[in-house]
CSV table of C-alpha atoms in Angstrom, one decimal:
chain,number,residue,atom,x,y,z
A,13,MET,CA,62.3,20.3,-44.3
A,14,THR,CA,62.9,21.8,-41.1
A,15,SER,CA,60.9,24.0,-38.9
A,16,LYS,CA,63.1,27.1,-39.9
A,17,THR,CA,62.3,26.7,-43.6
A,18,LEU,CA,58.4,26.7,-43.0
A,19,THR,CA,56.8,29.5,-44.8
A,20,GLY,CA,53.3,30.9,-45.7
A,21,VAL,CA,50.3,29.4,-44.0
A,22,TRP,CA,52.5,26.7,-42.5
A,23,THR,CA,54.9,29.1,-40.4
A,24,ASP,CA,53.3,28.6,-37.2
A,25,LEU,CA,53.0,24.7,-37.3
A,26,ILE,CA,56.1,24.3,-35.3
A,27,GLY,CA,57.5,20.8,-34.7
A,28,GLN,CA,55.1,19.4,-37.5
A,29,ASP,CA,57.6,19.2,-40.5
A,30,LYS,CA,56.5,15.8,-41.5
A,31,VAL,CA,52.8,16.9,-41.3
A,32,VAL,CA,53.6,20.0,-43.5
A,33,GLU,CA,55.3,17.8,-46.0
A,34,VAL,CA,52.3,15.4,-46.4
A,35,LEU,CA,49.9,18.3,-46.6
A,36,THR,CA,51.9,20.4,-49.2
A,37,ARG,CA,52.2,17.2,-51.4
A,38,ALA,CA,48.4,16.9,-51.2
A,39,VAL,CA,47.8,20.4,-52.0
A,40,GLY,CA,50.2,19.9,-55.1
A,41,SER,CA,48.1,17.0,-56.1
A,42,ARG,CA,45.0,19.2,-56.7
A,43,GLY,CA,43.6,18.8,-60.4
A,44,LYS,CA,42.5,21.9,-62.4
A,45,GLY,CA,39.6,23.8,-61.0
A,46,GLY,CA,39.8,21.9,-57.7
A,47,ASN,CA,39.3,18.4,-58.8
A,48,LEU,CA,40.3,16.0,-56.0
A,49,HIS,CA,40.8,13.0,-58.1
A,50,ALA,CA,44.5,12.6,-56.7
A,51,MET,CA,43.6,13.1,-53.0
A,52,THR,CA,41.0,11.9,-50.3
A,53,HIS,CA,37.9,13.9,-49.6
A,54,ALA,CA,38.2,13.5,-45.8
A,55,TRP,CA,41.0,14.1,-43.4
A,56,LEU,CA,41.6,13.5,-39.5
A,57,PHE,CA,43.8,15.6,-37.7
A,58,THR,CA,44.9,14.0,-34.4
A,59,GLY,CA,47.3,15.2,-31.7
A,60,PRO,CA,47.8,15.8,-28.0
A,61,PRO,CA,46.0,19.0,-26.7
A,62,GLY,CA,47.6,22.0,-27.7
A,63,SER,CA,49.8,20.5,-30.5
A,64,GLY,CA,48.0,22.6,-33.1
A,65,ARG,CA,45.8,20.2,-35.0
A,66,SER,CA,43.2,22.8,-35.6
A,67,ASN,CA,45.9,25.3,-36.7
A,68,ALA,CA,47.2,22.5,-39.1
A,69,ALA,CA,43.6,22.0,-40.6
A,70,ARG,CA,43.0,25.7,-41.1
A,71,ALA,CA,46.3,26.1,-42.8
A,72,PHE,CA,45.5,23.2,-45.1
A,73,ALA,CA,42.2,24.7,-45.9
A,74,ALA,CA,43.8,28.0,-46.8
A,75,ALA,CA,46.4,26.2,-48.9
A,76,LEU,CA,43.9,24.2,-50.8
A,77,GLN,CA,42.0,27.6,-51.6
A,78,CYS,CA,45.1,29.7,-52.3
A,79,PRO,CA,46.1,29.9,-56.0
A,80,ALA,CA,49.9,29.8,-54.8
A,81,GLY,CA,49.4,26.8,-52.5
A,82,GLY,CA,49.5,28.6,-49.1
A,83,CYS,CA,51.4,31.9,-49.7
A,84,GLY,CA,49.9,33.3,-46.2
A,85,GLU,CA,49.7,36.8,-47.7
A,86,CYS,CA,47.0,36.9,-50.4
A,87,ASN,CA,43.3,37.6,-49.7
A,88,THR,CA,42.4,34.0,-49.9
A,89,CYS,CA,44.9,33.0,-47.1
A,90,VAL,CA,44.0,35.8,-44.8
A,91,THR,CA,40.3,35.3,-45.1
A,92,VAL,CA,40.6,31.3,-44.6
A,93,LEU,CA,42.8,31.8,-41.4
A,94,SER,CA,40.5,34.4,-40.0
A,95,GLY,CA,37.2,32.2,-40.7
A,96,ALA,CA,35.8,34.9,-43.0
A,97,HIS,CA,36.1,32.8,-46.4
A,98,PRO,CA,32.7,32.0,-48.0
A,99,ASP,CA,34.0,28.5,-49.0
A,100,VAL,CA,35.6,27.5,-45.9
A,101,THR,CA,33.3,26.5,-42.7
A,102,LEU,CA,35.1,26.6,-39.5
A,103,VAL,CA,33.2,24.8,-36.7
A,104,ARG,CA,34.1,25.0,-33.3
A,105,THR,CA,32.0,24.6,-30.0
A,106,GLU,CA,32.1,25.3,-26.3
A,107,GLN,CA,29.1,22.9,-25.8
A,108,LEU,CA,29.5,19.4,-24.4
A,109,SER,CA,28.5,18.0,-27.9
A,110,ILE,CA,27.5,18.6,-31.5
A,111,GLY,CA,24.3,17.4,-32.2
A,112,VAL,CA,22.6,15.9,-35.3
A,113,ASP,CA,20.9,19.2,-36.4
A,114,GLU,CA,24.1,21.0,-36.5
A,115,VAL,CA,25.8,18.2,-38.4
A,116,ARG,CA,22.9,18.2,-40.9
A,117,ASP,CA,23.4,22.0,-41.5
A,118,LEU,CA,27.0,21.2,-42.3
A,119,VAL,CA,26.1,18.3,-44.6
A,120,ARG,CA,23.8,20.8,-46.6
A,121,ARG,CA,26.6,23.2,-46.8
A,122,SER,CA,29.0,20.7,-48.1
A,123,ALA,CA,26.8,20.0,-51.1
A,124,MET,CA,27.0,23.7,-52.2
A,125,THR,CA,28.9,24.9,-55.2
A,126,PRO,CA,31.9,26.9,-54.0
A,127,THR,CA,31.4,30.7,-54.7
A,128,LEU,CA,35.0,32.0,-54.7
A,129,GLY,CA,37.5,29.2,-54.2
A,130,PRO,CA,37.8,26.0,-56.1
A,131,LEU,CA,36.7,23.9,-53.1
A,132,GLN,CA,34.1,23.9,-50.4
A,133,VAL,CA,36.1,22.9,-47.2
A,134,LEU,CA,34.4,22.2,-43.9
A,135,VAL,CA,36.7,22.3,-40.9
A,136,VAL,CA,35.2,20.5,-37.6
A,137,GLU,CA,37.7,21.3,-34.8
A,138,ASP,CA,35.8,19.3,-32.1
A,139,ALA,CA,35.0,16.3,-34.1
A,140,ASP,CA,35.1,14.2,-31.0
A,141,ARG,CA,32.1,15.9,-29.7
A,142,VAL,CA,29.7,14.9,-32.5
A,143,THR,CA,27.1,12.6,-31.2
A,144,GLU,CA,26.3,9.3,-32.4
A,145,ARG,CA,23.3,10.3,-34.4
A,146,GLY,CA,25.5,13.2,-35.7
A,147,ALA,CA,28.1,10.7,-36.9
A,148,ASP,CA,25.4,8.9,-38.8
A,149,ALA,CA,24.4,12.0,-40.6
A,150,LEU,CA,28.2,12.7,-41.4
A,151,LEU,CA,29.0,9.5,-42.5
A,152,LYS,CA,26.8,9.7,-45.8
A,153,SER,CA,28.4,12.9,-46.8
A,154,ILE,CA,31.9,11.5,-46.3
A,155,GLU,CA,31.2,8.4,-48.1
A,156,GLU,CA,29.5,10.1,-51.1
A,157,PRO,CA,31.1,13.5,-51.1
A,158,ALA,CA,30.4,16.1,-53.7
A,159,ALA,CA,33.2,16.5,-56.3
A,160,ARG,CA,34.6,19.6,-54.9
A,161,THR,CA,34.0,19.3,-51.2
A,162,ILE,CA,36.5,18.2,-48.4
A,163,TRP,CA,36.2,17.6,-45.0
A,164,LEU,CA,38.7,18.2,-42.2
A,165,LEU,CA,37.9,16.8,-38.9
A,166,CYS,CA,40.0,17.4,-35.8
A,167,ALA,CA,40.1,15.3,-32.5
A,168,PRO,CA,42.7,14.4,-29.8
A,169,ASN,CA,42.7,10.5,-30.8
A,170,ALA,CA,41.2,8.8,-33.7
A,171,GLU,CA,39.4,6.5,-31.3
A,172,ASP,CA,37.4,9.4,-30.2
A,173,LEU,CA,35.4,9.2,-33.5
A,174,VAL,CA,33.0,6.2,-34.4
A,175,ALA,CA,34.9,3.6,-36.3
A,176,THR,CA,32.8,4.1,-39.7
A,177,VAL,CA,33.8,7.5,-39.8
A,178,ARG,CA,37.5,7.3,-38.8
A,179,SER,CA,37.9,4.5,-41.3
A,180,ARG,CA,36.9,6.7,-44.2
A,181,CYS,CA,39.5,9.4,-43.3
A,182,ARG,CA,43.2,9.9,-44.0
A,183,ARG,CA,44.9,10.5,-40.8
A,184,VAL,CA,47.4,13.2,-39.9
A,185,GLU,CA,49.0,12.7,-36.6
A,186,LEU,CA,50.5,15.8,-35.1
A,187,ALA,CA,53.5,15.3,-32.5
A,188,THR,CA,54.0,17.3,-29.2
A,189,PRO,CA,56.1,20.2,-30.0
A,190,THR,CA,59.4,20.9,-28.3
A,191,ASN,CA,60.0,23.4,-25.6
A,192,ALA,CA,62.6,25.1,-27.6
A,193,ALA,CA,60.1,25.3,-30.5
A,194,ILE,CA,57.2,26.6,-28.5
A,195,ALA,CA,59.7,29.3,-26.9
A,196,GLU,CA,60.9,30.3,-30.3
A,197,LEU,CA,57.2,30.8,-31.5
A,198,LEU,CA,56.5,32.9,-28.6
A,199,ARG,CA,59.3,35.2,-29.0
A,200,ARG,CA,58.8,35.5,-32.8
A,201,ARG,CA,55.0,35.7,-33.0
A,202,ASP,CA,54.0,37.1,-29.7
A,203,GLY,CA,57.0,39.4,-28.8
A,204,ILE,CA,57.6,37.4,-25.5
A,205,ASP,CA,60.8,38.1,-23.7
A,206,PRO,CA,63.3,35.0,-23.9
A,207,ALA,CA,63.0,34.2,-20.1
A,208,THR,CA,59.3,34.1,-20.0
A,209,ALA,CA,59.0,32.3,-23.1
A,210,ASP,CA,61.4,29.7,-22.1
A,211,PHE,CA,59.3,29.4,-18.7
A,212,ALA,CA,55.9,29.1,-20.3
A,213,ALA,CA,57.1,26.7,-22.9
A,214,ARG,CA,58.7,24.4,-20.2
A,215,VAL,CA,55.7,24.5,-17.8
A,216,ALA,CA,53.0,24.2,-20.6
A,217,GLN,CA,54.3,20.7,-21.4
A,218,GLY,CA,53.8,20.9,-25.2
A,219,HIS,CA,50.5,22.8,-25.1
A,220,ILE,CA,50.8,25.9,-27.3
A,221,GLY,CA,47.7,27.6,-26.3
A,222,ARG,CA,48.6,27.2,-22.6
A,223,ALA,CA,52.0,28.4,-23.2
A,224,ARG,CA,50.8,31.5,-24.8
A,225,ALA,CA,48.4,32.2,-22.1
A,226,LEU,CA,51.0,32.0,-19.4
A,227,ALA,CA,53.5,33.9,-21.2
A,228,ARG,CA,51.1,37.0,-21.7
A,229,SER,CA,49.4,37.1,-18.3
A,230,GLU,CA,50.8,37.7,-14.8
A,231,GLU,CA,47.6,36.5,-13.3
A,232,ALA,CA,47.6,33.2,-14.9
A,233,ARG,CA,51.4,32.6,-13.7
A,234,SER,CA,50.3,33.5,-10.2
A,235,ARG,CA,47.3,31.4,-10.1
A,236,ARG,CA,49.2,28.6,-11.4
A,237,ALA,CA,52.0,29.1,-8.6
A,238,GLU,CA,49.0,28.9,-6.0
A,239,VAL,CA,47.9,25.6,-7.4
A,240,LEU,CA,51.3,24.1,-7.0
A,241,GLN,CA,51.5,25.2,-3.4
A,242,LEU,CA,48.3,23.2,-2.7
A,243,PRO,CA,50.1,19.8,-1.9
A,244,THR,CA,51.9,21.3,1.1
A,245,ARG,CA,48.8,23.0,2.5
A,246,LEU,CA,46.6,19.9,2.7
A,247,THR,CA,47.3,19.5,6.4
A,248,SER,CA,43.7,18.6,7.4
A,249,LEU,CA,40.2,17.4,6.4
A,250,GLY,CA,39.1,21.0,6.8
A,251,ALA,CA,41.9,22.4,4.7
A,252,CYS,CA,41.1,20.0,2.0
A,253,LEU,CA,37.4,20.9,1.8
A,254,ASN,CA,38.0,24.6,1.8
A,255,ALA,CA,40.9,24.2,-1.0
A,256,ALA,CA,38.2,22.1,-3.1
A,257,ALA,CA,35.5,24.8,-2.7
A,258,GLN,CA,37.9,27.5,-3.7
A,259,LEU,CA,39.1,25.7,-6.8
A,260,VAL,CA,35.6,25.1,-7.9
A,261,GLU,CA,34.5,28.7,-7.1
A,262,ALA,CA,37.5,30.0,-9.2
A,263,ALA,CA,36.5,27.7,-12.1
A,264,THR,CA,33.0,28.7,-11.9
A,265,ALA,CA,34.1,32.6,-11.9
A,266,ASP,CA,36.3,31.8,-15.0
A,267,ALA,CA,33.6,30.3,-16.9
A,268,ALA,CA,31.1,33.1,-15.9
A,269,ALA,CA,33.5,35.8,-17.0
A,270,ILE,CA,33.9,34.1,-20.4
A,271,THR,CA,30.2,33.6,-21.1
A,272,ALA,CA,28.3,36.4,-19.3
A,273,GLU,CA,28.7,39.0,-22.3
A,274,LEU,CA,28.2,36.1,-25.0
A,275,ASP,CA,25.0,34.9,-23.1
A,276,THR,CA,23.5,38.3,-23.0
A,277,LYS,CA,24.2,38.7,-26.9
A,278,GLU,CA,22.8,35.4,-27.7
A,279,ARG,CA,19.5,36.1,-25.9
A,280,THR,CA,19.0,39.4,-27.2
A,281,ALA,CA,19.6,38.2,-30.7
A,282,LEU,CA,17.2,35.2,-30.3
A,283,SER,CA,14.6,37.6,-28.7
A,284,GLU,CA,14.8,39.8,-31.7
A,285,ALA,CA,14.7,36.9,-34.1
A,286,LEU,CA,11.6,35.6,-32.4
A,287,GLY,CA,9.9,39.1,-32.5
A,288,MET,CA,9.7,39.6,-28.9
A,289,THR,CA,8.7,43.4,-28.4
A,290,ALA,CA,10.3,46.0,-26.0
A,291,THR,CA,7.1,45.6,-23.8
A,292,GLY,CA,7.8,42.0,-23.2
A,293,ALA,CA,5.1,40.6,-25.3
A,294,LYS,CA,6.2,37.1,-26.4
A,295,PRO,CA,4.8,35.3,-29.6
A,296,ARG,CA,3.8,31.7,-29.1
A,297,ASN,CA,6.5,29.0,-28.7
A,298,VAL,CA,9.1,31.7,-27.7
A,299,GLN,CA,9.6,30.2,-24.3
A,300,ALA,CA,10.7,26.8,-25.7
A,301,ALA,CA,13.2,28.5,-27.7
A,302,LEU,CA,14.6,30.4,-24.9
A,303,ARG,CA,14.7,27.4,-22.7
A,304,GLU,CA,16.8,25.7,-25.3
A,305,LEU,CA,19.1,28.5,-25.6
A,306,GLU,CA,19.4,28.5,-21.7
A,307,ASP,CA,20.4,24.6,-21.7
A,308,GLN,CA,22.9,25.4,-24.3
A,309,GLN,CA,24.5,28.2,-22.4
A,310,LYS,CA,24.5,26.2,-19.2
A,311,ALA,CA,26.3,23.2,-21.1
A,312,ARG,CA,29.0,25.6,-22.3
A,313,GLY,CA,29.5,27.2,-18.9
A,314,LYS,CA,29.6,23.7,-17.4
A,315,ARG,CA,32.1,22.8,-20.1
A,316,LEU,CA,34.4,26.0,-19.5
A,317,GLN,CA,34.2,25.1,-15.8
A,318,ARG,CA,35.4,21.7,-16.3
A,319,ASP,CA,38.1,22.8,-18.6
A,320,ALA,CA,39.4,25.1,-15.8
A,321,LEU,CA,39.3,22.2,-13.3
A,322,ASP,CA,41.3,20.0,-15.9
A,323,ARG,CA,44.1,22.7,-16.0
A,324,VAL,CA,44.4,22.4,-12.2
A,325,LEU,CA,44.7,18.5,-12.6
A,326,THR,CA,47.4,19.1,-15.1
A,327,GLU,CA,49.4,21.5,-12.9
A,328,LEU,CA,49.1,19.0,-10.0
A,329,THR,CA,50.2,16.1,-12.2
A,330,SER,CA,53.3,17.9,-13.3
A,331,PHE,CA,53.9,18.7,-9.6
A,332,TYR,CA,53.8,15.0,-8.5
A,333,ARG,CA,55.7,14.0,-11.6
A,334,ASP,CA,58.6,16.3,-10.4
A,335,VAL,CA,58.1,14.6,-6.8
A,336,LEU,CA,58.6,11.2,-8.4
A,337,ILE,CA,61.8,12.3,-10.3
A,338,LEU,CA,63.3,13.4,-7.0
A,339,GLN,CA,62.2,10.2,-5.0
A,340,THR,CA,63.4,7.8,-7.7
A,341,GLY,CA,66.5,9.9,-8.8
A,342,ALA,CA,65.6,9.7,-12.3
A,343,LYS,CA,67.7,11.9,-14.8
A,344,ALA,CA,65.0,14.5,-16.1
A,345,GLU,CA,64.5,18.0,-16.0
A,346,LEU,CA,62.0,19.3,-13.4
A,347,ILE,CA,58.8,21.0,-15.0
A,348,ASN,CA,58.4,23.1,-11.8
A,349,ALA,CA,62.0,24.2,-11.0
A,350,GLU,CA,60.5,27.4,-9.6
A,351,GLN,CA,58.6,25.4,-6.9
A,352,LEU,CA,61.7,23.2,-5.7
A,353,GLU,CA,61.4,23.8,-2.0
A,354,ALA,CA,57.5,22.6,-2.2
A,355,VAL,CA,58.7,19.8,-4.6
A,356,GLU,CA,61.2,18.6,-2.1
A,357,GLN,CA,59.1,19.0,1.0
A,358,VAL,CA,56.6,16.5,-0.3
A,359,ALA,CA,59.3,14.2,-1.8
A,360,ASN,CA,61.1,14.0,1.5
A,361,ALA,CA,57.7,13.4,3.4
A,362,GLY,CA,56.6,10.5,1.3
A,363,THR,CA,57.4,7.5,-0.6
A,364,ALA,CA,57.5,6.8,-4.6
A,365,GLU,CA,54.6,4.4,-4.1
A,366,ALA,CA,52.5,7.1,-2.3
A,367,THR,CA,53.3,9.7,-5.2
A,368,VAL,CA,52.1,7.0,-7.8
A,369,SER,CA,48.9,6.7,-5.8
A,370,CYS,CA,48.4,10.4,-5.9
A,371,LEU,CA,49.0,10.5,-9.7
A,372,ASP,CA,46.4,7.8,-9.9
A,373,ALA,CA,43.9,9.9,-7.7
A,374,ILE,CA,44.4,12.7,-10.4
A,375,LEU,CA,43.6,10.4,-13.0
A,376,VAL,CA,40.3,9.1,-11.3
A,377,CYS,CA,39.3,12.7,-10.5
A,378,ARG,CA,39.7,13.5,-14.2
A,379,LYS,CA,37.4,10.7,-15.2
A,380,ALA,CA,34.8,11.6,-12.6
A,381,LEU,CA,34.6,15.1,-13.9
A,382,GLU,CA,34.3,13.5,-17.6
A,383,ALA,CA,31.4,11.4,-16.3
A,384,ASN,CA,29.6,14.4,-14.9
A,385,VAL,CA,30.2,13.9,-11.1
A,386,SER,CA,29.8,16.9,-9.1
A,387,PRO,CA,32.9,19.1,-9.6
A,388,LEU,CA,33.1,19.8,-5.7
A,389,LEU,CA,32.6,16.3,-4.7
A,390,ALA,CA,35.3,15.1,-7.3
A,391,MET,CA,37.7,17.8,-6.0
A,392,GLU,CA,37.1,17.1,-2.4
A,393,SER,CA,37.7,13.4,-2.9
A,394,LEU,CA,41.1,14.1,-4.8
A,395,LEU,CA,42.4,16.6,-2.3
A,396,ILE,CA,41.6,14.2,0.5
A,397,SER,CA,43.5,11.5,-1.3
A,398,LEU,CA,46.4,13.7,-1.8
A,399,SER,CA,46.7,14.7,1.7
A,400,GLY,CA,46.2,11.3,3.1
A,401,ALA,CA,43.2,12.5,5.3
A,402,VAL,CA,40.4,10.1,6.2
C-alpha cells in the first residue's frame, strides 16, 4: 500500500502506510456487534511532534465505528472526525497536566454502553500529560475494560507514560512524513500553491501542523524569518537581553490572544452555573471555584507561552544545523536556504565546535523551560550563550 492509495478516513495520514495497514487489519478483526475478542482494548500511538498521531487515532476511532470500516463519507465518519459522535470521546488539553478527577470521569464514561455505534471509544490526545495519580485511575480500566470499550492513547514517546500503562497497550509508531508528502497534502487539502507548499514542508521539518500554519500565514513566515536573523544580531550583552525580552513578550501576547476570549467564556459559564446574579451576589464557595478556574487558565496560558518559545528554539536549532553543515562540508540540503547569507555569516565567523555548543545551549534552554525556569531568564541565558557574551 502506498500513500496514493489511501482513501476514506485514512486519506490524510501521509507517510504512514504501515500504520494504516495495521489499523485496517484491526478494524477487519472486529467481531459482530463490536466484539473485540480478536484485538486489543488499548492502543498507544507514538510519533514525533506533527507526525499525525492524534489524526491516526481519530481515523481509527472512525473506522471502528463505521459500518464500512472507515469510508470517510458516512455520517458516522463525519461525526467522529469532527468530535460530535456520542460514543467517541476526544480528550485534548491546553493545561500542563490531566489530573485524576478528569481521568476518573473518563473511566466512568468508558463503562457506559454505546448508544449509536458498536463501541465506546476514548481518544486521549495528550496521554503524556496524565498525572501519576491519573495513571493509577486509568490503569484499572485498561486492565479490566468493558467488553465494548477501547482506549486510544497518544504521546510523543512510549516512555512518556508510566510503565504499567504502556505495557498494557498495543503500540503504533508513526514515522516523520517526508517533505514531498507534506507538500502534496498542503496542495491537495488546503489549496496552497506549489512553491509555498514546498517551502512550508521543508522548513517545518516533518511537522504537519507547523507546515500548514506557515503555508497559510504570511505573518507566521515573517516572524520565523525574524527569529532566524537573531544569531547575526546578538552583538552585545544589551542586544541579547533586549532580544530575549522581545521573544518572551511576543510569546506571552500569542498566548493571550488565544486564551482571552476562551477565558471570558469559561468564567461566564461557571458564574451562571454557580448561580451568580447580575448584581454580583455570590453564593457560598463560589470564590473557591473561581480561583480554581483562574489557576487552570493561568496554567493553559503558561503552556501556550512555552509552546511559542519552543517554536523559537526549533527554528534556532534548524539555523545552527545549517551552519554546521556549511562548516563541516556535509552533503545535506539546507533547511533555511532563504537565509543563506545569515547562515554563511555565522559559519564563517565561528567553528564547528562552537556551533555544537550553540546547539547544546538550545537544548539546555528547552529543558529549563520544561522545568519551569522563568522564561525570560532561560531565554536571556540562551542568547548570551549564542552570542558568546559574558
